[in-house]
Amino acid sequence: MLLYLWSREFLNANITHGGYETNHVVATSLLDMYAKCGSLSCAEKIFLRISRHSVISYTSMIMAKAKHGLGEAALQLFDEMVAKRIRPNYVTLLAVLHSCSHSGLVAEGLGYVNSMVEKYGVVPDPRHYTCVVDMLGRFGRVDEAYEMAKTIEVGAEQGALLWGALLSAGRLHGRVDIVCHASKRLIESNQQVTSAYVALSNAYAVAGGWEDSESLRLEMRRGGNVKERACSWIEIKDSVYAFHAGDLSCDESGEIVRFMKDLEKRMKERGHRGSSSMMTSSSVFVDVDEEAKEEIVSLHCERLALAFGLIHLPEGSTIRIMNNLRMCRDCHEAFKLISGIVEREIVVRDVNSNKLVARWRTGALVAAREASGVGAAVGGGGGGGGGGGDRAYSSARAPPESLNIAFRGRSYRLTD
């Protein structure tokens, strides 16, 4: 269910007026609410107003910064928490590892997981190691991630997260073998079956196995696994508007298409190569000519929602879009350019997991979660959104002497 940001602000105003703002539970809930809405600044204001902090309030704020790609800021907040002698728990360490994973802080992340028991008295469990797999996979160390994933014994729900993370890594780095392994594990465990079938089918197509790809899609349909139709939502003047991929049935479709064509022309003037340069990797697998590919991608639901928002929202206001499916790589790159062209902040979130997909500000990627396996290190620079590789240690955080991870009788030496 999509809850409007304005209604949450109304709720906040009533809570504040009622004198409940200093209530630890209520304040932390408000903080989490704003972070999930994409309004980190409001979350920070709530955090600063909390009269007496605890591990819960700190963990919530660390996770909020992690989801917005502000890894360094999240780790600084963790250091502040420890300095105040507030003892972190296993959820806090999960938030710390998420911060490292989503911001390219690979060395720091490995250091934290290696010292959890000694420094913080927290024994790593499969959830923490899933974060390590995700972190390694995002930044190119796919083979290490795969070897670790094979040794982690998890239930069905946690297994979906583990193999889903590896699936994204395989997509990102063009590893068809990893995509196949991860997809098959998901299908066998009856988790994320539809998305796994689609990913496996696409992997076969990339490798040139069009017959295998089509056969798998037929098997998918026979099993009743129908791919969910892509949909994006945007709020305009207290009303929510939904857009489906390729659907031009709304009254303003003509204006939306003209607006998008103008933007695409301006993007090409800035060097955007569009779908032709990415179609063979992980975006859209369609055996059609380049002109048709461009037309298909231009009608993706998030682009329709973006155009509608740019037409109707006040100049300079933030564009907030919710997606029900993963954002393709071409749209991710297009949104980054459009943000600079129109000089607007654009925020895209996944409505199912309530995770940040990406945030762009005037052409720079401020933060990213995951976009068609694009991960946190998609170009464009900017803020804490990650810079496409392992980050150097800061002077305040020296590298540990050893990065040996022991798990289920096996030792991993993961150095940066």
Short mmCIF file of C-alpha atoms in Angstrom, two decimals:
data_model
loop_
_atom_site.label_atom_id
_atom_site.label_comp_id
_atom_site.label_asym_id
_atom_site.label_seq_id
_atom_site.Cartn_x
_atom_site.Cartn_y
_atom_site.Cartn_z
CA MET A 1 0.00 0.00 0.00
CA LEU A 2 1.29 3.44 -0.94
CA LEU A 3 1.09 5.95 1.93
CA TYR A 4 1.39 9.58 0.96
CA LEU A 5 4.24 11.68 2.31
CA TRP A 6 1.84 14.54 3.01
CA SER A 7 -0.28 12.34 5.27
CA ARG A 8 2.81 11.28 7.18
CA GLU A 9 3.77 14.92 7.68
CA PHE A 10 0.22 15.55 8.91
CA LEU A 11 0.63 12.67 11.35
CA ASN A 12 3.96 14.08 12.52
CA ALA A 13 2.42 17.52 13.11
CA ASN A 14 -0.34 16.02 15.25
CA ILE A 15 2.11 13.93 17.25
CA THR A 16 4.35 16.95 17.87
CA HIS A 17 1.36 19.09 18.84
CA GLY A 18 0.22 16.37 21.21
CA GLY A 19 3.55 16.40 23.03
CA TYR A 20 4.56 12.84 22.10
CA GLU A 21 7.71 13.81 20.23
CA THR A 22 9.97 12.97 23.16
CA ASN A 23 8.50 9.47 23.43
CA HIS A 24 11.34 7.17 22.39
CA VAL A 25 9.16 4.60 20.59
CA VAL A 26 7.07 7.18 18.73
CA ALA A 27 10.09 9.27 17.73
CA THR A 28 11.96 6.24 16.39
CA SER A 29 8.88 5.19 14.41
CA LEU A 30 8.68 8.69 12.89
CA LEU A 31 12.36 8.51 12.00
CA ASP A 32 11.89 5.19 10.24
CA MET A 33 8.76 6.47 8.49
CA TYR A 34 10.51 9.48 6.97
CA ALA A 35 13.54 7.43 5.92
CA LYS A 36 11.29 4.99 4.05
CA CYS A 37 9.53 7.93 2.39
CA GLY A 38 12.87 9.09 1.01
CA SER A 39 13.01 12.18 3.22
CA LEU A 40 16.28 11.63 5.06
CA SER A 41 16.50 15.27 6.18
CA CYS A 42 13.23 14.92 8.12
CA ALA A 43 14.46 11.64 9.63
CA GLU A 44 17.62 13.38 10.82
CA LYS A 45 15.59 16.19 12.41
CA ILE A 46 13.56 13.64 14.36
CA PHE A 47 16.76 11.85 15.42
CA LEU A 48 18.29 15.08 16.74
CA ARG A 49 15.15 15.81 18.78
CA ILE A 50 15.24 12.50 20.65
CA SER A 51 16.07 13.41 24.24
CA ARG A 52 17.69 10.13 25.24
CA HIS A 53 19.18 7.88 22.59
CA SER A 54 19.34 4.10 22.75
CA VAL A 55 20.64 1.31 20.55
CA ILE A 56 17.25 1.32 18.78
CA SER A 57 17.31 4.98 17.76
CA TYR A 58 20.95 4.81 16.66
CA THR A 59 20.38 1.60 14.71
CA SER A 60 17.35 3.11 12.96
CA MET A 61 19.33 6.18 11.90
CA ILE A 62 22.34 4.12 10.77
CA MET A 63 20.05 1.94 8.65
CA ALA A 64 18.34 5.04 7.23
CA LYS A 65 21.68 6.46 6.09
CA ALA A 66 22.67 3.04 4.74
CA LYS A 67 19.52 2.80 2.62
CA HIS A 68 20.26 6.24 1.21
CA GLY A 69 23.79 5.26 0.24
CA LEU A 70 25.51 7.44 2.86
CA GLY A 71 27.96 4.83 4.06
CA GLU A 72 30.62 7.10 5.52
CA ALA A 73 28.00 9.10 7.43
CA ALA A 74 26.47 5.88 8.75
CA LEU A 75 29.84 4.63 10.00
CA GLN A 76 30.55 7.97 11.66
CA LEU A 77 27.23 7.69 13.46
CA PHE A 78 28.14 4.15 14.53
CA ASP A 79 31.47 5.44 15.92
CA GLU A 80 29.55 8.14 17.81
CA MET A 81 27.24 5.51 19.26
CA VAL A 82 30.13 3.33 20.44
CA ALA A 83 31.90 6.38 21.90
CA LYS A 84 28.79 7.02 24.01
CA ARG A 85 29.10 3.45 25.35
CA ILE A 86 25.85 2.34 23.75
CA ARG A 87 26.40 -1.33 23.02
CA PRO A 88 25.50 -2.38 19.44
CA ASN A 89 23.40 -5.48 18.86
CA TYR A 90 23.22 -7.85 15.90
CA VAL A 91 20.76 -5.55 14.07
CA THR A 92 23.14 -2.61 14.47
CA LEU A 93 25.94 -4.63 12.90
CA LEU A 94 23.60 -5.61 10.06
CA ALA A 95 22.97 -1.90 9.47
CA VAL A 96 26.72 -1.25 9.50
CA LEU A 97 27.34 -4.00 6.94
CA HIS A 98 24.50 -2.66 4.77
CA SER A 99 26.19 0.75 4.93
CA CYS A 100 29.44 -0.72 3.68
CA SER A 101 27.78 -2.85 1.01
CA HIS A 102 25.72 -0.04 -0.49
CA SER A 103 28.51 2.53 -0.52
CA GLY A 104 31.52 0.62 -1.81
CA LEU A 105 33.24 0.34 1.58
CA VAL A 106 34.36 -3.24 1.03
CA ALA A 107 37.49 -3.20 3.17
CA GLU A 108 35.67 -1.60 6.07
CA GLY A 109 32.84 -4.12 5.80
CA LEU A 110 35.22 -7.06 5.89
CA GLY A 111 36.94 -5.50 8.88
CA TYR A 112 33.69 -5.16 10.81
CA VAL A 113 32.49 -8.72 10.17
CA ASN A 114 35.91 -10.03 11.16
CA SER A 115 35.89 -8.20 14.51
CA MET A 116 32.23 -8.51 15.55
CA VAL A 117 32.84 -11.07 18.28
CA GLU A 118 36.02 -9.58 19.70
CA LYS A 119 34.95 -5.92 19.69
CA TYR A 120 31.18 -6.03 20.10
CA GLY A 121 30.35 -9.49 21.42
CA VAL A 122 28.06 -10.26 18.48
CA VAL A 123 28.38 -13.65 16.77
CA PRO A 124 27.84 -13.31 12.99
CA ASP A 125 24.92 -15.33 11.67
CA PRO A 126 23.81 -16.10 8.08
CA ARG A 127 22.21 -12.65 7.77
CA HIS A 128 25.56 -10.97 8.33
CA TYR A 129 27.30 -13.31 5.90
CA THR A 130 24.59 -12.65 3.32
CA CYS A 131 25.57 -8.98 3.58
CA VAL A 132 29.18 -9.98 2.93
CA VAL A 133 28.11 -11.96 -0.15
CA ASP A 134 26.13 -8.96 -1.37
CA MET A 135 29.05 -6.60 -0.73
CA LEU A 136 31.60 -8.75 -2.53
CA GLY A 137 29.25 -9.38 -5.44
CA ARG A 138 28.40 -5.72 -5.95
CA PHE A 139 32.01 -4.77 -6.38
CA GLY A 140 33.27 -7.43 -8.73
CA ARG A 141 34.45 -10.16 -6.40
CA VAL A 142 31.77 -12.49 -7.68
CA ASP A 143 33.71 -15.75 -7.41
CA GLU A 144 34.50 -15.11 -3.72
CA ALA A 145 30.84 -14.25 -3.15
CA TYR A 146 29.70 -17.45 -4.84
CA GLU A 147 32.12 -19.66 -2.91
CA MET A 148 30.92 -18.19 0.38
CA ALA A 149 27.24 -18.45 -0.60
CA LYS A 150 27.61 -22.19 -1.23
CA THR A 151 28.70 -22.77 2.38
CA ILE A 152 25.95 -20.78 4.10
CA GLU A 153 23.08 -22.92 5.38
CA VAL A 154 19.90 -20.86 5.40
CA GLY A 155 16.15 -21.34 5.41
CA ALA A 156 13.95 -20.57 2.44
CA GLU A 157 13.30 -16.91 3.29
CA GLN A 158 16.93 -16.04 4.04
CA GLY A 159 18.02 -18.15 1.07
CA ALA A 160 15.96 -15.91 -1.19
CA LEU A 161 17.98 -12.92 0.02
CA LEU A 162 21.28 -14.76 -0.32
CA TRP A 163 20.78 -16.11 -3.84
CA GLY A 164 18.92 -12.98 -4.88
CA ALA A 165 22.01 -10.94 -3.96
CA LEU A 166 24.21 -13.27 -5.97
CA LEU A 167 21.78 -13.11 -8.89
CA SER A 168 22.08 -9.31 -8.92
CA ALA A 169 25.87 -9.57 -8.85
CA GLY A 170 25.83 -11.93 -11.82
CA ARG A 171 23.61 -9.54 -13.78
CA LEU A 172 25.78 -6.55 -12.93
CA HIS A 173 29.05 -8.13 -13.98
CA GLY A 174 27.78 -10.11 -16.96
CA ARG A 175 28.41 -13.48 -15.31
CA VAL A 176 25.92 -15.76 -17.03
CA ASP A 177 27.22 -18.75 -15.04
CA ILE A 178 26.48 -17.05 -11.72
CA VAL A 179 23.05 -15.93 -12.93
CA CYS A 180 22.27 -19.54 -13.89
CA HIS A 181 23.46 -20.98 -10.56
CA ALA A 182 21.59 -18.40 -8.47
CA SER A 183 18.40 -18.65 -10.54
CA LYS A 184 18.33 -22.44 -10.29
CA ARG A 185 18.79 -22.30 -6.51
CA LEU A 186 15.90 -19.86 -6.21
CA ILE A 187 13.66 -22.01 -8.40
CA GLU A 188 14.59 -25.19 -6.49
CA SER A 189 13.77 -23.52 -3.17
CA ASN A 190 10.49 -22.15 -4.55
CA GLN A 191 11.58 -18.59 -3.77
CA GLN A 192 11.26 -15.62 -6.14
CA VAL A 193 10.39 -18.18 -8.80
CA THR A 194 9.05 -15.79 -11.43
CA SER A 195 12.00 -13.37 -11.26
CA ALA A 196 14.42 -16.31 -11.22
CA TYR A 197 12.82 -17.80 -14.35
CA VAL A 198 13.02 -14.43 -16.12
CA ALA A 199 16.66 -13.94 -15.12
CA LEU A 200 17.61 -17.45 -16.24
CA SER A 201 15.75 -17.00 -19.53
CA ASN A 202 17.54 -13.70 -20.12
CA ALA A 203 20.88 -15.31 -19.31
CA TYR A 204 20.27 -17.96 -21.97
CA ALA A 205 19.33 -15.21 -24.44
CA VAL A 206 22.53 -13.27 -23.74
CA ALA A 207 24.54 -16.43 -24.40
CA GLY A 208 22.73 -16.86 -27.73
CA GLY A 209 20.52 -19.70 -26.56
CA TRP A 210 17.25 -18.27 -27.84
CA GLU A 211 15.59 -21.70 -28.06
CA ASP A 212 16.48 -22.51 -24.45
CA SER A 213 15.29 -19.07 -23.42
CA GLU A 214 11.91 -19.49 -25.10
CA SER A 215 11.56 -23.04 -23.78
CA LEU A 216 12.13 -21.81 -20.23
CA ARG A 217 9.52 -19.07 -20.64
CA LEU A 218 7.01 -21.67 -21.87
CA GLU A 219 7.80 -23.83 -18.83
CA MET A 220 7.32 -20.76 -16.66
CA ARG A 221 3.87 -20.06 -18.12
CA ARG A 222 2.82 -23.71 -17.82
CA GLY A 223 3.70 -23.58 -14.15
CA GLY A 224 1.50 -20.54 -13.66
CA ASN A 225 4.42 -18.22 -12.97
CA VAL A 226 3.29 -15.05 -14.71
CA LYS A 227 5.60 -12.05 -14.62
CA GLU A 228 4.10 -9.13 -12.76
CA ARG A 229 3.30 -6.17 -14.97
CA ALA A 230 5.63 -3.24 -14.37
CA CYS A 231 3.99 -0.28 -12.66
CA SER A 232 5.17 3.07 -11.29
CA TRP A 233 3.35 5.49 -9.00
CA ILE A 234 3.76 9.21 -8.49
CA GLU A 235 1.89 11.59 -6.21
CA ILE A 236 0.59 14.90 -7.60
CA LYS A 237 -1.45 17.26 -5.40
CA ASP A 238 -2.53 14.62 -2.88
CA SER A 239 -3.50 12.11 -5.58
CA VAL A 240 -1.55 9.05 -6.68
CA TYR A 241 -1.23 8.27 -10.40
CA ALA A 242 -0.21 4.83 -11.70
CA PHE A 243 1.58 4.15 -14.98
CA HIS A 244 2.13 0.77 -16.65
CA ALA A 245 4.86 -0.01 -19.15
CA GLY A 246 3.76 0.80 -22.69
CA ASP A 247 0.34 2.07 -21.58
CA LEU A 248 -0.59 5.31 -23.35
CA SER A 249 -4.28 5.25 -22.53
CA CYS A 250 -4.29 8.31 -20.26
CA ASP A 251 -5.69 11.61 -21.53
CA GLU A 252 -2.29 13.29 -21.47
CA SER A 253 -0.35 10.52 -23.23
CA GLY A 254 0.37 12.72 -26.26
CA GLU A 255 1.93 15.44 -24.12
CA ILE A 256 3.89 12.86 -22.11
CA VAL A 257 5.35 11.27 -25.26
CA ARG A 258 6.28 14.68 -26.74
CA PHE A 259 7.92 15.65 -23.45
CA MET A 260 9.93 12.40 -23.33
CA LYS A 261 11.03 12.74 -26.96
CA ASP A 262 12.32 16.24 -26.20
CA LEU A 263 14.21 14.93 -23.18
CA GLU A 264 15.67 12.05 -25.21
CA LYS A 265 16.89 14.51 -27.83
CA ARG A 266 18.60 16.57 -25.12
CA MET A 267 20.08 13.41 -23.58
CA LYS A 268 21.58 12.39 -26.92
CA GLU A 269 23.13 15.84 -27.22
CA ARG A 270 24.88 15.05 -23.93
CA GLY A 271 26.18 11.73 -25.24
CA HIS A 272 23.53 9.30 -24.00
CA ARG A 273 23.83 6.16 -26.14
CA GLY A 274 20.56 4.70 -24.98
CA SER A 275 19.43 1.12 -25.13
CA SER A 276 21.68 0.06 -27.99
CA SER A 277 24.76 0.06 -25.78
CA MET A 278 23.19 -1.85 -22.90
CA MET A 279 20.64 -4.17 -24.40
CA THR A 280 22.97 -7.13 -24.52
CA SER A 281 23.81 -7.03 -20.83
CA SER A 282 20.94 -6.88 -18.40
CA SER A 283 18.34 -4.36 -19.41
CA VAL A 284 15.82 -5.68 -21.92
CA PHE A 285 16.22 -8.76 -24.07
CA VAL A 286 14.21 -8.19 -27.22
CA ASP A 287 15.21 -9.52 -30.64
CA VAL A 288 14.21 -6.37 -32.57
CA ASP A 289 16.01 -3.55 -34.39
CA GLU A 290 17.63 -0.62 -32.56
CA GLU A 291 14.87 1.88 -33.36
CA ALA A 292 12.26 -0.46 -31.91
CA LYS A 293 14.42 -1.03 -28.82
CA GLU A 294 14.59 2.71 -28.16
CA GLU A 295 10.81 2.97 -28.51
CA ILE A 296 10.26 0.09 -26.05
CA VAL A 297 12.60 1.53 -23.42
CA SER A 298 11.14 5.05 -23.78
CA LEU A 299 7.74 3.68 -22.72
CA HIS A 300 8.96 2.09 -19.48
CA CYS A 301 6.55 2.98 -16.68
CA GLU A 302 9.06 4.95 -14.61
CA ARG A 303 9.79 7.20 -17.60
CA LEU A 304 6.08 7.84 -18.11
CA ALA A 305 5.69 8.67 -14.41
CA LEU A 306 8.75 10.93 -14.52
CA ALA A 307 7.44 12.88 -17.52
CA PHE A 308 4.04 13.26 -15.85
CA GLY A 309 5.70 14.56 -12.69
CA LEU A 310 7.91 17.02 -14.53
CA ILE A 311 4.86 18.37 -16.36
CA HIS A 312 2.68 18.80 -13.25
CA LEU A 313 4.90 19.32 -10.19
CA PRO A 314 6.15 22.81 -9.29
CA GLU A 315 9.53 23.80 -10.70
CA GLY A 316 12.39 22.77 -8.43
CA SER A 317 10.37 20.26 -6.39
CA THR A 318 11.65 16.73 -5.79
CA ILE A 319 10.25 13.99 -8.04
CA ARG A 320 9.41 10.85 -6.00
CA ILE A 321 8.52 7.66 -7.87
CA MET A 322 7.63 4.20 -6.53
CA ASN A 323 8.28 1.07 -8.64
CA ASN A 324 6.95 -2.45 -8.20
CA LEU A 325 9.77 -4.03 -10.24
CA ARG A 326 13.50 -3.54 -10.66
CA MET A 327 14.51 -0.47 -12.63
CA CYS A 328 16.40 -1.27 -15.83
CA ARG A 329 19.92 -0.04 -16.39
CA ASP A 330 19.00 2.19 -19.32
CA CYS A 331 16.36 4.03 -17.28
CA HIS A 332 18.85 4.35 -14.43
CA GLU A 333 21.36 6.08 -16.70
CA ALA A 334 18.62 8.17 -18.33
CA PHE A 335 17.32 9.43 -14.98
CA LYS A 336 20.81 10.53 -14.01
CA LEU A 337 21.08 12.65 -17.16
CA ILE A 338 17.52 13.98 -16.91
CA SER A 339 18.19 15.09 -13.34
CA GLY A 340 20.95 17.35 -14.65
CA ILE A 341 18.95 18.59 -17.63
CA VAL A 342 15.90 19.65 -15.61
CA GLU A 343 17.91 20.49 -12.45
CA ARG A 344 15.65 18.42 -10.21
CA GLU A 345 16.23 15.87 -7.48
CA ILE A 346 14.72 12.50 -8.47
CA VAL A 347 14.10 9.70 -5.96
CA VAL A 348 13.02 6.19 -6.98
CA ARG A 349 12.00 3.51 -4.48
CA ASP A 350 10.97 -0.15 -4.63
CA VAL A 351 7.41 -0.35 -3.29
CA ASN A 352 7.73 -4.08 -2.42
CA SER A 353 10.90 -3.94 -0.31
CA ASN A 354 10.65 -0.21 0.50
CA LYS A 355 14.29 0.15 -0.48
CA LEU A 356 15.82 3.12 -2.18
CA VAL A 357 16.59 2.37 -5.82
CA ALA A 358 18.46 5.58 -6.48
CA ARG A 359 18.55 9.30 -5.79
CA TRP A 360 19.90 11.77 -8.32
CA ARG A 361 20.53 15.46 -7.76
CA THR A 362 21.24 17.73 -10.76
CA GLY A 363 22.85 14.94 -12.73
CA ALA A 364 24.88 13.36 -9.93
CA LEU A 365 24.07 10.00 -8.39
CA VAL A 366 23.73 10.77 -4.69
CA ALA A 367 22.73 7.27 -3.60
CA ALA A 368 21.75 3.98 -5.12
CA ARG A 369 20.50 0.69 -3.84
CA GLU A 370 20.00 -1.59 -6.78
CA ALA A 371 18.82 -1.01 -10.32
CA SER A 372 18.80 -4.04 -12.58
CA GLY A 373 21.85 -5.21 -10.69
CA VAL A 374 23.45 -1.82 -11.20
CA GLY A 375 24.19 -1.62 -7.50
CA ALA A 376 25.48 1.29 -5.49
CA ALA A 377 28.45 2.11 -7.64
CA VAL A 378 26.78 3.36 -10.78
CA GLY A 379 28.72 6.31 -12.22
CA GLY A 380 27.99 9.97 -11.95
CA GLY A 381 29.81 10.58 -8.71
CA GLY A 382 28.01 12.54 -6.08
CA GLY A 383 27.50 12.30 -2.35
CA GLY A 384 27.79 9.06 -0.51
CA GLY A 385 26.38 6.99 -3.32
CA GLY A 386 29.54 5.12 -3.90
CA GLY A 387 32.28 5.39 -6.38
CA GLY A 388 32.54 2.20 -8.34
CA GLY A 389 35.22 0.39 -6.44
CA ASP A 390 36.73 -0.36 -3.07
CA ARG A 391 37.26 2.74 -0.99
CA ALA A 392 40.58 3.58 0.63
CA TYR A 393 40.75 3.51 4.40
CA SER A 394 40.36 6.87 6.09
CA SER A 395 42.95 7.99 8.61
CA ALA A 396 40.43 7.39 11.39
CA ARG A 397 39.88 3.78 10.40
CA ALA A 398 43.08 1.80 9.89
CA PRO A 399 42.85 -1.56 8.11
CA PRO A 400 42.90 -4.61 10.34
CA GLU A 401 45.95 -6.83 10.20
CA SER A 402 43.92 -9.89 9.28
CA LEU A 403 40.69 -10.33 7.40
CA ASN A 404 40.12 -14.02 8.00
CA ILE A 405 36.46 -15.00 8.21
CA ALA A 406 35.69 -18.35 9.82
CA PHE A 407 32.33 -19.86 8.96
CA ARG A 408 31.10 -23.42 9.43
CA GLY A 409 34.56 -24.87 9.75
CA ARG A 410 35.98 -23.07 6.71
CA SER A 411 38.30 -20.09 6.81
CA TYR A 412 38.17 -17.31 4.24
CA ARG A 413 40.95 -14.80 3.82
CA LEU A 414 39.30 -11.83 2.19
CA THR A 415 41.80 -9.05 1.71
CA ASP A 416 41.29 -5.75 -0.04
#
